Tab-separated table of C-alpha atoms and ligand atoms in Angstrom:
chain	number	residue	atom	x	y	z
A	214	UNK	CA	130.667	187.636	176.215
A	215	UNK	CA	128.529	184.880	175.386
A	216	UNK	CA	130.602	181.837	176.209
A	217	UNK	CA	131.340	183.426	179.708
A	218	UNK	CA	127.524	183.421	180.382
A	219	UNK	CA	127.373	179.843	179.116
A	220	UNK	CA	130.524	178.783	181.187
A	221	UNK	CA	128.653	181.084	183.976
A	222	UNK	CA	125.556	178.818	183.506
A	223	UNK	CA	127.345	175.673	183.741
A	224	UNK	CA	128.713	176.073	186.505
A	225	UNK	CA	125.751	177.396	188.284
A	226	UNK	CA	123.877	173.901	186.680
A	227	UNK	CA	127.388	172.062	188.085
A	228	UNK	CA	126.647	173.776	191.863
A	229	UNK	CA	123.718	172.479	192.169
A	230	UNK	CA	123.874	169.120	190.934
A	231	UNK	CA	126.909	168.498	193.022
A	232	UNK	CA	124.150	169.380	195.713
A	233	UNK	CA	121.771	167.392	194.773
A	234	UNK	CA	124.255	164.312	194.879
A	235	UNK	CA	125.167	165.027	198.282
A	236	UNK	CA	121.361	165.319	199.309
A	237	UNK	CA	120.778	162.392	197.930
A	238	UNK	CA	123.825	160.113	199.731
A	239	UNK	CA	122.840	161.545	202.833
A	240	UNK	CA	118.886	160.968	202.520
A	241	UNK	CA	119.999	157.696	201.663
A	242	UNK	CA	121.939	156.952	204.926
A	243	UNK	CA	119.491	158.784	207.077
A	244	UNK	CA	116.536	156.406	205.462
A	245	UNK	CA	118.451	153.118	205.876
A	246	UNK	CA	119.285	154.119	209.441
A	247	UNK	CA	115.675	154.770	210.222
A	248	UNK	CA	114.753	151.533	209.063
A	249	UNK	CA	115.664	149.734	212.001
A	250	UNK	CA	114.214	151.557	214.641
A	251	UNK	CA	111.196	151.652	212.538
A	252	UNK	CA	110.941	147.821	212.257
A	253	UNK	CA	111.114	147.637	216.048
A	254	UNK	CA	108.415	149.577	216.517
A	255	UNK	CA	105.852	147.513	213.906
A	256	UNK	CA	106.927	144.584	215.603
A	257	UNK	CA	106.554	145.692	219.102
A	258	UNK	CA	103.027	146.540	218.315
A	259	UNK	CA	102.196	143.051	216.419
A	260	UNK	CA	103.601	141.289	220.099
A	261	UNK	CA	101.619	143.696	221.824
A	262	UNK	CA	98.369	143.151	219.885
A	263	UNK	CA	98.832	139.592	220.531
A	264	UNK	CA	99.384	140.043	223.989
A	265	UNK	CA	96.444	141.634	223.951
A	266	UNK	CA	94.593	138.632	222.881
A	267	UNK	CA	96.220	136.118	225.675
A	268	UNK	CA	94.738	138.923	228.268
A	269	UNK	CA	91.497	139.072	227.000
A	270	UNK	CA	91.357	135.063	226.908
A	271	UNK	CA	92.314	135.135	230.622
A	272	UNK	CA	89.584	137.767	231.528
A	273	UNK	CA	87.329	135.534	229.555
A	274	UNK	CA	88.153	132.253	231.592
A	275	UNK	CA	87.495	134.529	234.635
A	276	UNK	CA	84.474	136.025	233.786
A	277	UNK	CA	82.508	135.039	237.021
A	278	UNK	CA	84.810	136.424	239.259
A	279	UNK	CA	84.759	139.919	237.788
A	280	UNK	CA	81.955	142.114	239.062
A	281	UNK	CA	80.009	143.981	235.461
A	282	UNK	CA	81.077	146.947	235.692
A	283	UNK	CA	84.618	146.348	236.019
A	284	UNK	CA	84.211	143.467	233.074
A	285	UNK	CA	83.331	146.123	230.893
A	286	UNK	CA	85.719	149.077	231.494
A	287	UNK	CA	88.414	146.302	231.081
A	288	UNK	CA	86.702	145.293	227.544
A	289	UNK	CA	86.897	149.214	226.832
A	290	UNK	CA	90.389	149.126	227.839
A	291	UNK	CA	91.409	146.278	225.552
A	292	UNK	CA	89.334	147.554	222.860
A	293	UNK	CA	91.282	151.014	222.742
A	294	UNK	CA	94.261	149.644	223.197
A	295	UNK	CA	94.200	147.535	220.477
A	296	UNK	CA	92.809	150.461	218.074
A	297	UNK	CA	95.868	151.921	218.794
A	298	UNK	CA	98.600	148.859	218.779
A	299	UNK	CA	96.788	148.999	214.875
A	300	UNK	CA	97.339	152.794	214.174
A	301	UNK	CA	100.861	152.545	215.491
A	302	UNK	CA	101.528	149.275	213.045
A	303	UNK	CA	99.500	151.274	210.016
A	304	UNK	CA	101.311	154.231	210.334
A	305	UNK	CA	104.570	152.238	210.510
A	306	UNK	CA	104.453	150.668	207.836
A	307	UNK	CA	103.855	153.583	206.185
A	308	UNK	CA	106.713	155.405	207.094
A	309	UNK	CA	108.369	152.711	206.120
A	310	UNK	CA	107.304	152.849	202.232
A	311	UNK	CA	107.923	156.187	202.293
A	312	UNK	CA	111.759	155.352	203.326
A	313	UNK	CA	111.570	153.017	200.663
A	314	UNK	CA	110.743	155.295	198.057
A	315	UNK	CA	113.467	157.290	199.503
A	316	UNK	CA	115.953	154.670	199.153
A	317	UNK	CA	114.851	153.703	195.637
A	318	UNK	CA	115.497	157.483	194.315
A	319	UNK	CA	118.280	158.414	196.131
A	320	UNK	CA	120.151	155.497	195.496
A	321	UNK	CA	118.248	152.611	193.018
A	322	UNK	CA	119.150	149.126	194.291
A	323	UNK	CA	120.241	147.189	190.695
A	324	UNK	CA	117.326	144.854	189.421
A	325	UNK	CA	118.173	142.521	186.882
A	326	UNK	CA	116.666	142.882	183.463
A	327	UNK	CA	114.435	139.279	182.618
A	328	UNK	CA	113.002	138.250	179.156
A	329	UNK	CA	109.565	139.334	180.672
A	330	UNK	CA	105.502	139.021	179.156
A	331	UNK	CA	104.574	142.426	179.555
A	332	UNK	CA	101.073	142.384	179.412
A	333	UNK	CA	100.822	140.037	181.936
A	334	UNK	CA	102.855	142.461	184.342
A	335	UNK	CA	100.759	145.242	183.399
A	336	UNK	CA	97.508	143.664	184.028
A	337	UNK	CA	98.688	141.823	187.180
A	338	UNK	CA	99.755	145.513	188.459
A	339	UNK	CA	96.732	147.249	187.093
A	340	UNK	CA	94.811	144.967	189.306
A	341	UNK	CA	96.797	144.469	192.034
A	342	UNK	CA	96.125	148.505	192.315
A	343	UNK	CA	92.371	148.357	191.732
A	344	UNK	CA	91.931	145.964	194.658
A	345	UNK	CA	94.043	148.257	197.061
A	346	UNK	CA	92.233	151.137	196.052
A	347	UNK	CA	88.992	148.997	196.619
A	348	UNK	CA	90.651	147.889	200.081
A	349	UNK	CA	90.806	151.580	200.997
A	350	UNK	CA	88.244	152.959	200.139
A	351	UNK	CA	84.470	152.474	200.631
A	352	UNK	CA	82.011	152.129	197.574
A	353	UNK	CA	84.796	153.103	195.265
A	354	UNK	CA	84.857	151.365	191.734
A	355	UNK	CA	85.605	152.152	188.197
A	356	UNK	CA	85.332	150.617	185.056
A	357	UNK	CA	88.743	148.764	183.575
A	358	UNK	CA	88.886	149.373	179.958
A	359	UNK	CA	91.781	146.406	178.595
A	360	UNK	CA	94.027	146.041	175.065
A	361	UNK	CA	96.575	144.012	175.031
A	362	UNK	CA	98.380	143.199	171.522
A	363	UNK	CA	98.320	139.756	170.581
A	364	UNK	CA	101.870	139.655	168.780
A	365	UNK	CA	103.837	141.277	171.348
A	366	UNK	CA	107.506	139.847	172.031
A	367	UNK	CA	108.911	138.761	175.198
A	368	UNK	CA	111.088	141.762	175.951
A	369	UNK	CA	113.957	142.298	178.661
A	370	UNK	CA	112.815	144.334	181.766
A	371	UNK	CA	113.481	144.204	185.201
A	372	UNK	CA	110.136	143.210	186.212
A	373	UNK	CA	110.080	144.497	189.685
A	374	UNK	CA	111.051	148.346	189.059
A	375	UNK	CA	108.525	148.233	185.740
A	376	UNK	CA	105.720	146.601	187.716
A	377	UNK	CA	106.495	149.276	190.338
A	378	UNK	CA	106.113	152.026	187.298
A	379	UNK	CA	102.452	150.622	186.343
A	380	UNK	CA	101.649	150.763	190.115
A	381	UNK	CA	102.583	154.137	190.544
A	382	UNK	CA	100.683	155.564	187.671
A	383	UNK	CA	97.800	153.462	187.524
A	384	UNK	CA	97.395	154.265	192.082
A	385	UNK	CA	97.359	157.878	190.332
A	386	UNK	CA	94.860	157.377	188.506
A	387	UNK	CA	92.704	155.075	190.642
A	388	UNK	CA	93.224	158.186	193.518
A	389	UNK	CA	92.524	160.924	190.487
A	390	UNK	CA	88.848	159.327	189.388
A	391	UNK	CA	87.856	158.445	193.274
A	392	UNK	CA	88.544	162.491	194.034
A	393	UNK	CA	86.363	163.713	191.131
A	394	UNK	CA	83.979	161.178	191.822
A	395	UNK	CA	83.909	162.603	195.429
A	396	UNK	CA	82.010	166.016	194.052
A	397	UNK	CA	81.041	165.216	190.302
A	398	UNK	CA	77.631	164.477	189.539
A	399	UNK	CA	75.721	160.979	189.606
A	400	UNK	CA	76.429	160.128	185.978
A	401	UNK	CA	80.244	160.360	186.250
A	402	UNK	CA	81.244	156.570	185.680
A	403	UNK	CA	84.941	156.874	186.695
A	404	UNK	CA	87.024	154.548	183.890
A	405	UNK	CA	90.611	153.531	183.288
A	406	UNK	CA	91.921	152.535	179.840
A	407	UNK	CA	94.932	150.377	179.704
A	408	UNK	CA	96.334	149.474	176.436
A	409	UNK	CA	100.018	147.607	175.674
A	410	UNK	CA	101.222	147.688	171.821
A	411	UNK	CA	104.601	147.672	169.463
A	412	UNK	CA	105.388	150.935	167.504
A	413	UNK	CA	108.070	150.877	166.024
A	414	UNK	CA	110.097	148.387	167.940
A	415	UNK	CA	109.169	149.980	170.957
A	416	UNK	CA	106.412	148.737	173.254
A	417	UNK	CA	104.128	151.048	173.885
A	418	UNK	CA	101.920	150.974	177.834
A	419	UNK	CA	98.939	153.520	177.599
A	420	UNK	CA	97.318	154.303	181.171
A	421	UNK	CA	94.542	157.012	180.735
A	422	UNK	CA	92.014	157.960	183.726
A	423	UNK	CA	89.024	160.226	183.339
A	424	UNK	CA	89.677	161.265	186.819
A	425	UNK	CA	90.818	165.220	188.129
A	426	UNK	CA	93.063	166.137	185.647
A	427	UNK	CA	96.057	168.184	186.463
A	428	UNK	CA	96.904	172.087	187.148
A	429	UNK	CA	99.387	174.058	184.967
A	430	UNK	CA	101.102	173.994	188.099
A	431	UNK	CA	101.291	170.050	189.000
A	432	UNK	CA	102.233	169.353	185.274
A	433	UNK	CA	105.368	171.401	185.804
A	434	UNK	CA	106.210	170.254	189.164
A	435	UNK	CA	104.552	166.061	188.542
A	436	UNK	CA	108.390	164.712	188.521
A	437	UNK	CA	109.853	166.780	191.444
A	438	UNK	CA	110.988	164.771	194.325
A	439	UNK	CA	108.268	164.991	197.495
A	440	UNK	CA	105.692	167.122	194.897
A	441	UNK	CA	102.473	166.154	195.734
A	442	UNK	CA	98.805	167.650	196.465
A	443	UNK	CA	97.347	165.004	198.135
A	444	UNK	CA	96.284	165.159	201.709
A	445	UNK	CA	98.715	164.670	204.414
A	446	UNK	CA	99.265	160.657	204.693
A	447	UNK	CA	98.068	159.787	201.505
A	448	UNK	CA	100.705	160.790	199.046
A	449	UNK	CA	104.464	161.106	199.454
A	450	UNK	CA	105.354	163.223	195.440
A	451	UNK	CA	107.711	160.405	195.007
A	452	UNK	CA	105.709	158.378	192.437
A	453	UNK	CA	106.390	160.020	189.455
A	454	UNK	CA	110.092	160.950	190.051
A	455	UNK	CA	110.693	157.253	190.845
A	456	UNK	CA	108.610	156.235	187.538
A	457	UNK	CA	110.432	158.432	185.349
A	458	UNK	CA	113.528	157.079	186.470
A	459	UNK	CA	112.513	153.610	186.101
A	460	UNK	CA	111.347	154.263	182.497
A	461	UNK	CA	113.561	156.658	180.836
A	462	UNK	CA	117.121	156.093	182.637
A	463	UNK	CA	116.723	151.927	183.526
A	464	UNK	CA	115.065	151.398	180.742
A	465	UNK	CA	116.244	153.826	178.047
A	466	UNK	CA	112.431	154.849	177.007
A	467	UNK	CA	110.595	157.332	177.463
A	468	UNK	CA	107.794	159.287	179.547
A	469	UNK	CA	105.270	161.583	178.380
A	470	UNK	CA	101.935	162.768	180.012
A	471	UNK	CA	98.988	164.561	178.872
A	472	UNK	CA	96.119	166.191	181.094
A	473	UNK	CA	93.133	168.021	180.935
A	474	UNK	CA	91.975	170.099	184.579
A	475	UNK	CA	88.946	168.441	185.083
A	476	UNK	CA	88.729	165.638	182.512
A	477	UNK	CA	91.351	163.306	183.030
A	478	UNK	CA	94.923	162.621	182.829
A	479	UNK	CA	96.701	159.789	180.046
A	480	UNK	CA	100.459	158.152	180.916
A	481	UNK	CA	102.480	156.493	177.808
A	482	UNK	CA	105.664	154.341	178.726
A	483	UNK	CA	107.517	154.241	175.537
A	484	UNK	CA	110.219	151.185	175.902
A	485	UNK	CA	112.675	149.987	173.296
A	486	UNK	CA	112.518	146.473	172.675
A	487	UNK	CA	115.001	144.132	173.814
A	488	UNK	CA	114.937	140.412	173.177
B	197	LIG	N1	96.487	160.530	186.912
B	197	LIG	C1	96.567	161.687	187.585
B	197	LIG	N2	95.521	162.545	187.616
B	197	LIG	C2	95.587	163.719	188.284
B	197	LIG	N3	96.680	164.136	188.965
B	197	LIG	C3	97.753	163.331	188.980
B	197	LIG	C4	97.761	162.079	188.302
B	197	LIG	N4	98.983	161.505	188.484
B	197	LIG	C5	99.685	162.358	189.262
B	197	LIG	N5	98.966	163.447	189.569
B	197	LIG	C6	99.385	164.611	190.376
B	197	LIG	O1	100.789	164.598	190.505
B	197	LIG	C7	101.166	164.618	191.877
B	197	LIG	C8	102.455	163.861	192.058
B	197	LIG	O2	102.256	162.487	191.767
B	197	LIG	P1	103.217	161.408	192.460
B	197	LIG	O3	102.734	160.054	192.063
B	197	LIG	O4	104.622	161.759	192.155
B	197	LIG	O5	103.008	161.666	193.996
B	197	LIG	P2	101.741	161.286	194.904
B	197	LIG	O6	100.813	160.387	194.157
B	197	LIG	O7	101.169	162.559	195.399
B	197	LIG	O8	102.430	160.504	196.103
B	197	LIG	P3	103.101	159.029	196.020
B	197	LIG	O9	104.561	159.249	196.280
B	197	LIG	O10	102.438	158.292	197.111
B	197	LIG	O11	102.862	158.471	194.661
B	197	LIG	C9	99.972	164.049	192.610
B	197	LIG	O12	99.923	164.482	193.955
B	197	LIG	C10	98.829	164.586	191.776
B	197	LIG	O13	98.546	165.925	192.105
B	198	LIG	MG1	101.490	158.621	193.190
């Protein structure tokens, strides 16, 4: 009676990931076919924006024969319309990351694994996300805790899908201290701590934020494809899925998480060493 449940349950598990395959092929082709399209329309509104520019150097050479009032509706004009040639461009290239994500799940283009210095990629990520964050938004900062080990190997990685890994996590956690730091009081100092050492011939990348925290709810759901609670625009829930797959199946480690509601959230990449 038993074994038919089992063989009951495997085949339900069997159902579904035979779904999920197909789900994935076809998200695949419909994201590589939007790509196109998309690209025309980014580039249509960089020509136009500079378009834009040769007009407003021709109204400028004709200045005198332009009576005020029509001088300045057409600087209006120009104005608006390039506001919008940039919002069409901005929220291109957007769609476009998120098709990239896409792409990067549902089908994971090969990288090639490098002897690599891992704390330089960490800290070159860790920073390269501090300064978009900074880019983003206004008045935000945090504090940047660093530890690297001195004595840690050159280890093979592919560099570009682990760089992506730190990116997504540490983003998180830049995102997760600027929203509490949105309603907590004055003497929140929002902080990161990023730490790389060897355990155990494993190398071990700590990212810890004393940012939001997580729900019972988001900790179950963090690694599900398109999960996310941010805002529309501002998060796609592909972040962690994509990280998790970078870590544990490219790179035969290992993900684990801890959070707190409220106090903070800490990320551990656990990676075997290869030399
Ligand atoms: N450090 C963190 N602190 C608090 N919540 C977090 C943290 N990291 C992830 N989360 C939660 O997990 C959700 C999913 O994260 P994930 O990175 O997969 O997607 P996202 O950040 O929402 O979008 P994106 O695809 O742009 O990364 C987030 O929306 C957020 O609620
Ligand atoms: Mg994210």
């Amino acid at each position: 009676m038993e074994q038919m449940e089992q063989i009951e349950q495997l085949k339900e598990q069997l159902k579904k990931q035979e779904k999920l395959a197909s789900l994935g092929i076809l998200s695949a082709g419909i994201a590589h076919e939007i790509q196109n399209p998309l690209n025309f329309v980014i580039n249509f509104s960089k020509m136009s924006d500079k378009l834009l520019k040769d007009l407003e150097e021709i109204v400028a050479d004709n200045e005198d024969k332009l009576p005020e009032d029509d001088r300045e509706d057409l600087d209006d004009i120009v104005a608006d319309l390039r506001e919008n040639m940039s919002k069409i461009a901005e929220h291109g290239e957007r769609a476009i990351s998120i098709i990239q994500g896409i792409l990067l799940v549902s089908r994971g283009k090969d990288g090639e694994f490098l002897p690599t210095d891992i704390c330089r990629l960490v800290k070159e990520y860790v920073w390269l996300s501090y300064h978009a964050m900074r880019a983003n938004h206004k008045g935000f900062n945090i504090t940047i805790h660093e530890q690297y080990a001195e004595n840690i190997p050159m280890t093979m990685v592919i560099p570009q899908d682990l760089s992506r890994a730190v990116l997504n996590v540490m983003n998180n956690a830049c995102y997760a201290v600027w929203k509490k730091s949105q309603t907590a009081p004055d003497n929140y100092h929002p902080e990161v701590d990023i730490s790389v050492e060897t355990k155990e011939g494993a190398i071990i990348i700590t990212l810890k934020d004393n940012g939001e925290g997580m729900s019972e709810e988001t900790k179950e759901r963090l690694f599900d494809n398109f999960y996310t609670t941010k805002p529309i625009g501002q998060g796609t829930g592909l972040g962690m899925a994509i990280t998790r797959d970078i870590i544990e199946n490219r790179h035969n480690g290992k993900l684990t998480f801890d959070s707190i509601k409220g106090e903070g959230a800490t990320f551990v990449f656990t990676i075997p060493i290869r030399k």
